[in-house]
Short mmCIF file of C-alpha atoms in Angstrom, two decimals:
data_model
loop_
_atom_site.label_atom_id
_atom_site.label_comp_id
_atom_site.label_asym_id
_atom_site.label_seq_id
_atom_site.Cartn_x
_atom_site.Cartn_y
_atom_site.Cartn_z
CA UNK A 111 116.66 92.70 74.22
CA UNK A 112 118.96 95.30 75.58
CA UNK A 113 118.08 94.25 79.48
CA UNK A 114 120.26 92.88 81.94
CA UNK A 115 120.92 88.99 80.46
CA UNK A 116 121.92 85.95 82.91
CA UNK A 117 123.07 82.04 81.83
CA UNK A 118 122.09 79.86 83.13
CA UNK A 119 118.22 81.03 84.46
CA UNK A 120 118.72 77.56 86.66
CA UNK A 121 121.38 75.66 87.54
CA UNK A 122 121.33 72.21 89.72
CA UNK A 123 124.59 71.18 91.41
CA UNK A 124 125.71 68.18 93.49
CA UNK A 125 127.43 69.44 96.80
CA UNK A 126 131.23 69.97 96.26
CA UNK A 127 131.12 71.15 92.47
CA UNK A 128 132.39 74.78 91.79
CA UNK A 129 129.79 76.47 89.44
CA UNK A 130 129.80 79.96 87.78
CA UNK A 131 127.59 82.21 86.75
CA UNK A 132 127.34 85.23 84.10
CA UNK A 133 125.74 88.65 83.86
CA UNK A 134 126.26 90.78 80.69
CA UNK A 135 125.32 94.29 81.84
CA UNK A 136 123.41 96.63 79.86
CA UNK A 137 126.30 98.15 77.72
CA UNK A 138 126.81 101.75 78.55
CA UNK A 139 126.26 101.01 82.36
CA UNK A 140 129.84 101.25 84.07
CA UNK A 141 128.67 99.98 87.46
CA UNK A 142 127.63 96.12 88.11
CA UNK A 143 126.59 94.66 91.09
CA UNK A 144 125.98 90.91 92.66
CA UNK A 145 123.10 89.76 95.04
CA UNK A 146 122.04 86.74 96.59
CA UNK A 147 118.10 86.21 97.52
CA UNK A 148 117.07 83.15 99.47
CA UNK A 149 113.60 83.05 100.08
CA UNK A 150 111.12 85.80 101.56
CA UNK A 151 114.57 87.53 102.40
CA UNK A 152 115.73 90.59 100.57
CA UNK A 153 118.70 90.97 98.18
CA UNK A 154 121.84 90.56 99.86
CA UNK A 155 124.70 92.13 98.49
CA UNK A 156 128.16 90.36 97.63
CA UNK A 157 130.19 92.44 95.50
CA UNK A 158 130.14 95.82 93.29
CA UNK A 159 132.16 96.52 90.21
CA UNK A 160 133.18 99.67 88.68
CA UNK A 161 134.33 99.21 85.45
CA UNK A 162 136.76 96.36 85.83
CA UNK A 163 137.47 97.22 89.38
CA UNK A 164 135.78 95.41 92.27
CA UNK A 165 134.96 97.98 94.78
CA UNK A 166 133.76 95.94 97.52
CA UNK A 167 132.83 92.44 98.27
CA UNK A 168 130.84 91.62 101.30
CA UNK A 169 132.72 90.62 104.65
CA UNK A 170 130.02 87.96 105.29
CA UNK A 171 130.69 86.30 101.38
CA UNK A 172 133.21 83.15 102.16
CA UNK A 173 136.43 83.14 100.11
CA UNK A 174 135.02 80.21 98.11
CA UNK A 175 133.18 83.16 96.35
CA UNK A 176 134.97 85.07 93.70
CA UNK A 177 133.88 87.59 90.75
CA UNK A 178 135.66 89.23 88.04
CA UNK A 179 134.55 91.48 85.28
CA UNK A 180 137.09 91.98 82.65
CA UNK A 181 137.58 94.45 80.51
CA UNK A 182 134.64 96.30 82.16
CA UNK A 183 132.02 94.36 80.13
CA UNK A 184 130.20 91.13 81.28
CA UNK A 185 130.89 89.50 84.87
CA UNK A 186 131.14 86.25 86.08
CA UNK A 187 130.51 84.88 89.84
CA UNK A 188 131.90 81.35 90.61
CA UNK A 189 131.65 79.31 93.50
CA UNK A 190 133.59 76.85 94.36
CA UNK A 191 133.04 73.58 96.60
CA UNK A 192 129.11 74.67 96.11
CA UNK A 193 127.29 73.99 99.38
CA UNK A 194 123.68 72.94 100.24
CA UNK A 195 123.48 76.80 101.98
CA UNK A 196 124.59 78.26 98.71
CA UNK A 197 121.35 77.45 97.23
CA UNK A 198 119.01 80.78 96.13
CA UNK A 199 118.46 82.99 93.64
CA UNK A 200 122.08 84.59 92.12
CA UNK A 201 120.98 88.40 90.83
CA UNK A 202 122.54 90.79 88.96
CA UNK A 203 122.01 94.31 89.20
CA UNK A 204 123.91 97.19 86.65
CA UNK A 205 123.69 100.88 86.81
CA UNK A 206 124.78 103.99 84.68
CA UNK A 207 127.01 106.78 85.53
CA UNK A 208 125.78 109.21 88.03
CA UNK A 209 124.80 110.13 92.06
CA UNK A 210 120.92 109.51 91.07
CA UNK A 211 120.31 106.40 89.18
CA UNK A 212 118.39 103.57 89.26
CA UNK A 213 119.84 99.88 88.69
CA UNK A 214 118.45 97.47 85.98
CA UNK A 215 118.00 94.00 87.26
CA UNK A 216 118.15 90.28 85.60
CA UNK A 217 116.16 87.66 85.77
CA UNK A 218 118.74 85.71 88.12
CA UNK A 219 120.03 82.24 88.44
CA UNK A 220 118.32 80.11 90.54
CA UNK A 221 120.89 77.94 91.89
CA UNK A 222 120.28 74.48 93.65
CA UNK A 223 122.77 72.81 95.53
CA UNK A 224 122.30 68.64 96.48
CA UNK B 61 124.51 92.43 104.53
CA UNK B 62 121.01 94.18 104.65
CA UNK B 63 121.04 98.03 105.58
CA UNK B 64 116.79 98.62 106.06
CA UNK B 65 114.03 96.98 108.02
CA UNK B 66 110.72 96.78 106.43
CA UNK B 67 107.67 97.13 108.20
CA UNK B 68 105.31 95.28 107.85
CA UNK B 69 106.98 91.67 106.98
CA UNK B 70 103.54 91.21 105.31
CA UNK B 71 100.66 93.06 104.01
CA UNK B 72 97.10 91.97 102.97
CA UNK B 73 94.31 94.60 101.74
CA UNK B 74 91.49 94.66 99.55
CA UNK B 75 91.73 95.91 95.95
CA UNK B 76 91.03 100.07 96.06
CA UNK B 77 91.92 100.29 99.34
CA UNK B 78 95.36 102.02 99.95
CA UNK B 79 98.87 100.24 101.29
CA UNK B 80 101.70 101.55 103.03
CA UNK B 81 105.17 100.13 103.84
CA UNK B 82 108.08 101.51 106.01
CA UNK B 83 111.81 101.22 106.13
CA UNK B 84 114.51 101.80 108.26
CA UNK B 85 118.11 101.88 107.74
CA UNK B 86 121.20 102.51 109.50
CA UNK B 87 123.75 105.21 107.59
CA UNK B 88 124.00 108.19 105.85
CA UNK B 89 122.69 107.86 102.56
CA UNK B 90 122.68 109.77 99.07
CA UNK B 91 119.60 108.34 97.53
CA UNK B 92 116.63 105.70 98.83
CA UNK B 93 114.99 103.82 96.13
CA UNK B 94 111.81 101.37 96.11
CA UNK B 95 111.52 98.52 94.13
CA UNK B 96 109.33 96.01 93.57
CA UNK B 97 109.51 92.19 92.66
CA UNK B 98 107.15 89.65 91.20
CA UNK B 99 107.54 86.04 92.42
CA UNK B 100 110.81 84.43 91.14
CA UNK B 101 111.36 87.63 88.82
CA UNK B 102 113.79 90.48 88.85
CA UNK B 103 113.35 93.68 90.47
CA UNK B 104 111.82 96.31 89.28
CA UNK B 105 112.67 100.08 89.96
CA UNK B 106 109.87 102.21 91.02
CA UNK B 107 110.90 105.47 92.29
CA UNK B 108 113.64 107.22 93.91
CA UNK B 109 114.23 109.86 96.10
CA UNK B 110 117.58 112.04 97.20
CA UNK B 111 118.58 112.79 100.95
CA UNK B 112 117.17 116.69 100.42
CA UNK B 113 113.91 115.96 99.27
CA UNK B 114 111.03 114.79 101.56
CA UNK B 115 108.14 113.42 99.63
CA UNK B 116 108.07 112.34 96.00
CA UNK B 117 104.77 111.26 94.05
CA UNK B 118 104.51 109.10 90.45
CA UNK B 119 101.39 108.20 89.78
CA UNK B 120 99.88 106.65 92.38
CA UNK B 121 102.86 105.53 94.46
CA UNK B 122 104.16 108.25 97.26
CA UNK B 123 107.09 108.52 98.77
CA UNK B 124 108.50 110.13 102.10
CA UNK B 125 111.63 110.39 103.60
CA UNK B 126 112.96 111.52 107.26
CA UNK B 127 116.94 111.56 107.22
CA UNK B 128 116.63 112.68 110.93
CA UNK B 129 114.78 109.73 111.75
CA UNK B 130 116.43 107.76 109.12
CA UNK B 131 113.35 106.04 107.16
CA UNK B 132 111.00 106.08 104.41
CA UNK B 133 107.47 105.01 103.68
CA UNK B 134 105.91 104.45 100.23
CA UNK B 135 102.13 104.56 100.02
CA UNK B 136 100.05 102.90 97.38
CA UNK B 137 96.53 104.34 96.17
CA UNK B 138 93.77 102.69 94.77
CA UNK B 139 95.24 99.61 94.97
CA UNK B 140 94.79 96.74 92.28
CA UNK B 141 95.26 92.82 92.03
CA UNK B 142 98.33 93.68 89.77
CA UNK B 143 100.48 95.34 92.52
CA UNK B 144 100.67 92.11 94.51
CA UNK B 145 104.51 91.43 94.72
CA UNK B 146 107.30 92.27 97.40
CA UNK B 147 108.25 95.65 97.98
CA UNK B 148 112.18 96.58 99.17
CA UNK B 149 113.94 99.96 99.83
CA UNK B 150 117.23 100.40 98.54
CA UNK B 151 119.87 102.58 100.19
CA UNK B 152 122.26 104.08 97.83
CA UNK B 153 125.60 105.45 99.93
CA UNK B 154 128.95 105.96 99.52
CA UNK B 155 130.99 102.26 99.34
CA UNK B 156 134.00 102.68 101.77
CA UNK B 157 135.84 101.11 98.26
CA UNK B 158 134.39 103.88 96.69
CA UNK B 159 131.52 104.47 94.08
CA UNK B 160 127.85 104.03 95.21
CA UNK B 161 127.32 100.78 97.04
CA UNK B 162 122.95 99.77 96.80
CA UNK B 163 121.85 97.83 100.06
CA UNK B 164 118.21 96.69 100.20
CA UNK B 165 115.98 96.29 102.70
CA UNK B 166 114.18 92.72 104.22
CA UNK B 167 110.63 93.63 102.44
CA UNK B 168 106.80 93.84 102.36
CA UNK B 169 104.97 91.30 100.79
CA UNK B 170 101.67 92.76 99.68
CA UNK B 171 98.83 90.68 98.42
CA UNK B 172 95.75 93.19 96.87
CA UNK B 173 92.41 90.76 96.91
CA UNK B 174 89.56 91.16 94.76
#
């Protein structure tokens, strides 16, 4: 499957654990991108990688919220001190080169805090 | 952050007849995209459009686009069972960390009945 792959598909957490989360892009896509989705909402975004380099991360994302994406390949999103309002579905989003292209979604980790 | 407003929140029509869905959104933009989502699935890219074009068709999805009034409508013929999911628009514009940040919309939740 050359798709956009994320571990874990589910993840169940007791309040006050740090989890993380990763996204292997498809491979020539040089642009990666992190959403949250709670339900009936749309994708929110929290942070955009170009390469290795985070572009942007989203004023409203707490700093218990951090991504990295070394060497330009896979990413990974942790929390830390997980909350009961962190629960939703974690997506993952990458895109090729260019002004006019489309982006390739996972599957997502649904993550439940308790 | 979310940069579109979807209109309607929810959407219920027979199978054949035909659907449409609006967005808004707030900024300049290079690119508007529609995607689509099953229930607890990924998205799914449908079609997109660039600021200098004004209506795009792919089979039987159709797609408009106002800059000047800053929205978008996608129109669905013939509709059948299969296309009930949730609908977003995408905005694809310039990140202020630079690249090409993609902000979706709040949705339209379409069910097609039989």
């Amino acid at each position: 499957d050359t798709g956009v792959s994320q571990d874990p598909r589910h993840k169940i957490t007791k309040r006050g654990q740090n989890v993380t989360f990763r996204c292997d892009p498809i491979s020539e896509h040089n642009r990666l991108y992190w959403y949250r989705q709670t339900l009936g909402q749309g994708p929110e975004f929290l942070t955009y990688f170009q390469n290795e380099a985070q572009l942007e991360k989203s004023r409203l994302l707490s700093d218990r919220f951090s991504a990295e994406r070394p060497k330009g390949s896979f990413s990974t999103l942790e929390i830390q001190r997980t909350e009961q309002g962190d629960s939703a579905m974690y997506l993952c989003a990458s895109r090729p080169t260019g002004a006019r292209t489309e982006a390739f979604f996972g599957q997502g980790t649904r993550l439940t805090v308790v | 952050s979310q940069q579109g407003e979807e209109d309607p929140q929810a959407l219920s029509i027979q199978e054949g007849e035909n659907a449409t869905m609006n967005c808004s959104y707030k900024t300049s933009i290079n690119n508007l995209q529609w995607y689509r989502q099953n229930s607890g699935r990924g998205l799914v890219h449908l079609i997109l459009i660039r600021s200098n074009e004004r209506e795009k068709h792919s089979g039987r999805l159709r797609v408009t686009l106002d800059t000047s009034k800053k929205s978008s409508s996608l129109l669905i013929t013939a509709s059948r069972a299969a296309d009930t999911a949730s609908y977003f628009c995408a905005t694809d514009a310039f990140s202020e960390g630079g690249g090409n940040k993609l902000t979706f919309g709040t949705g339209t939740q379409l069910k097609v009945e039989l």
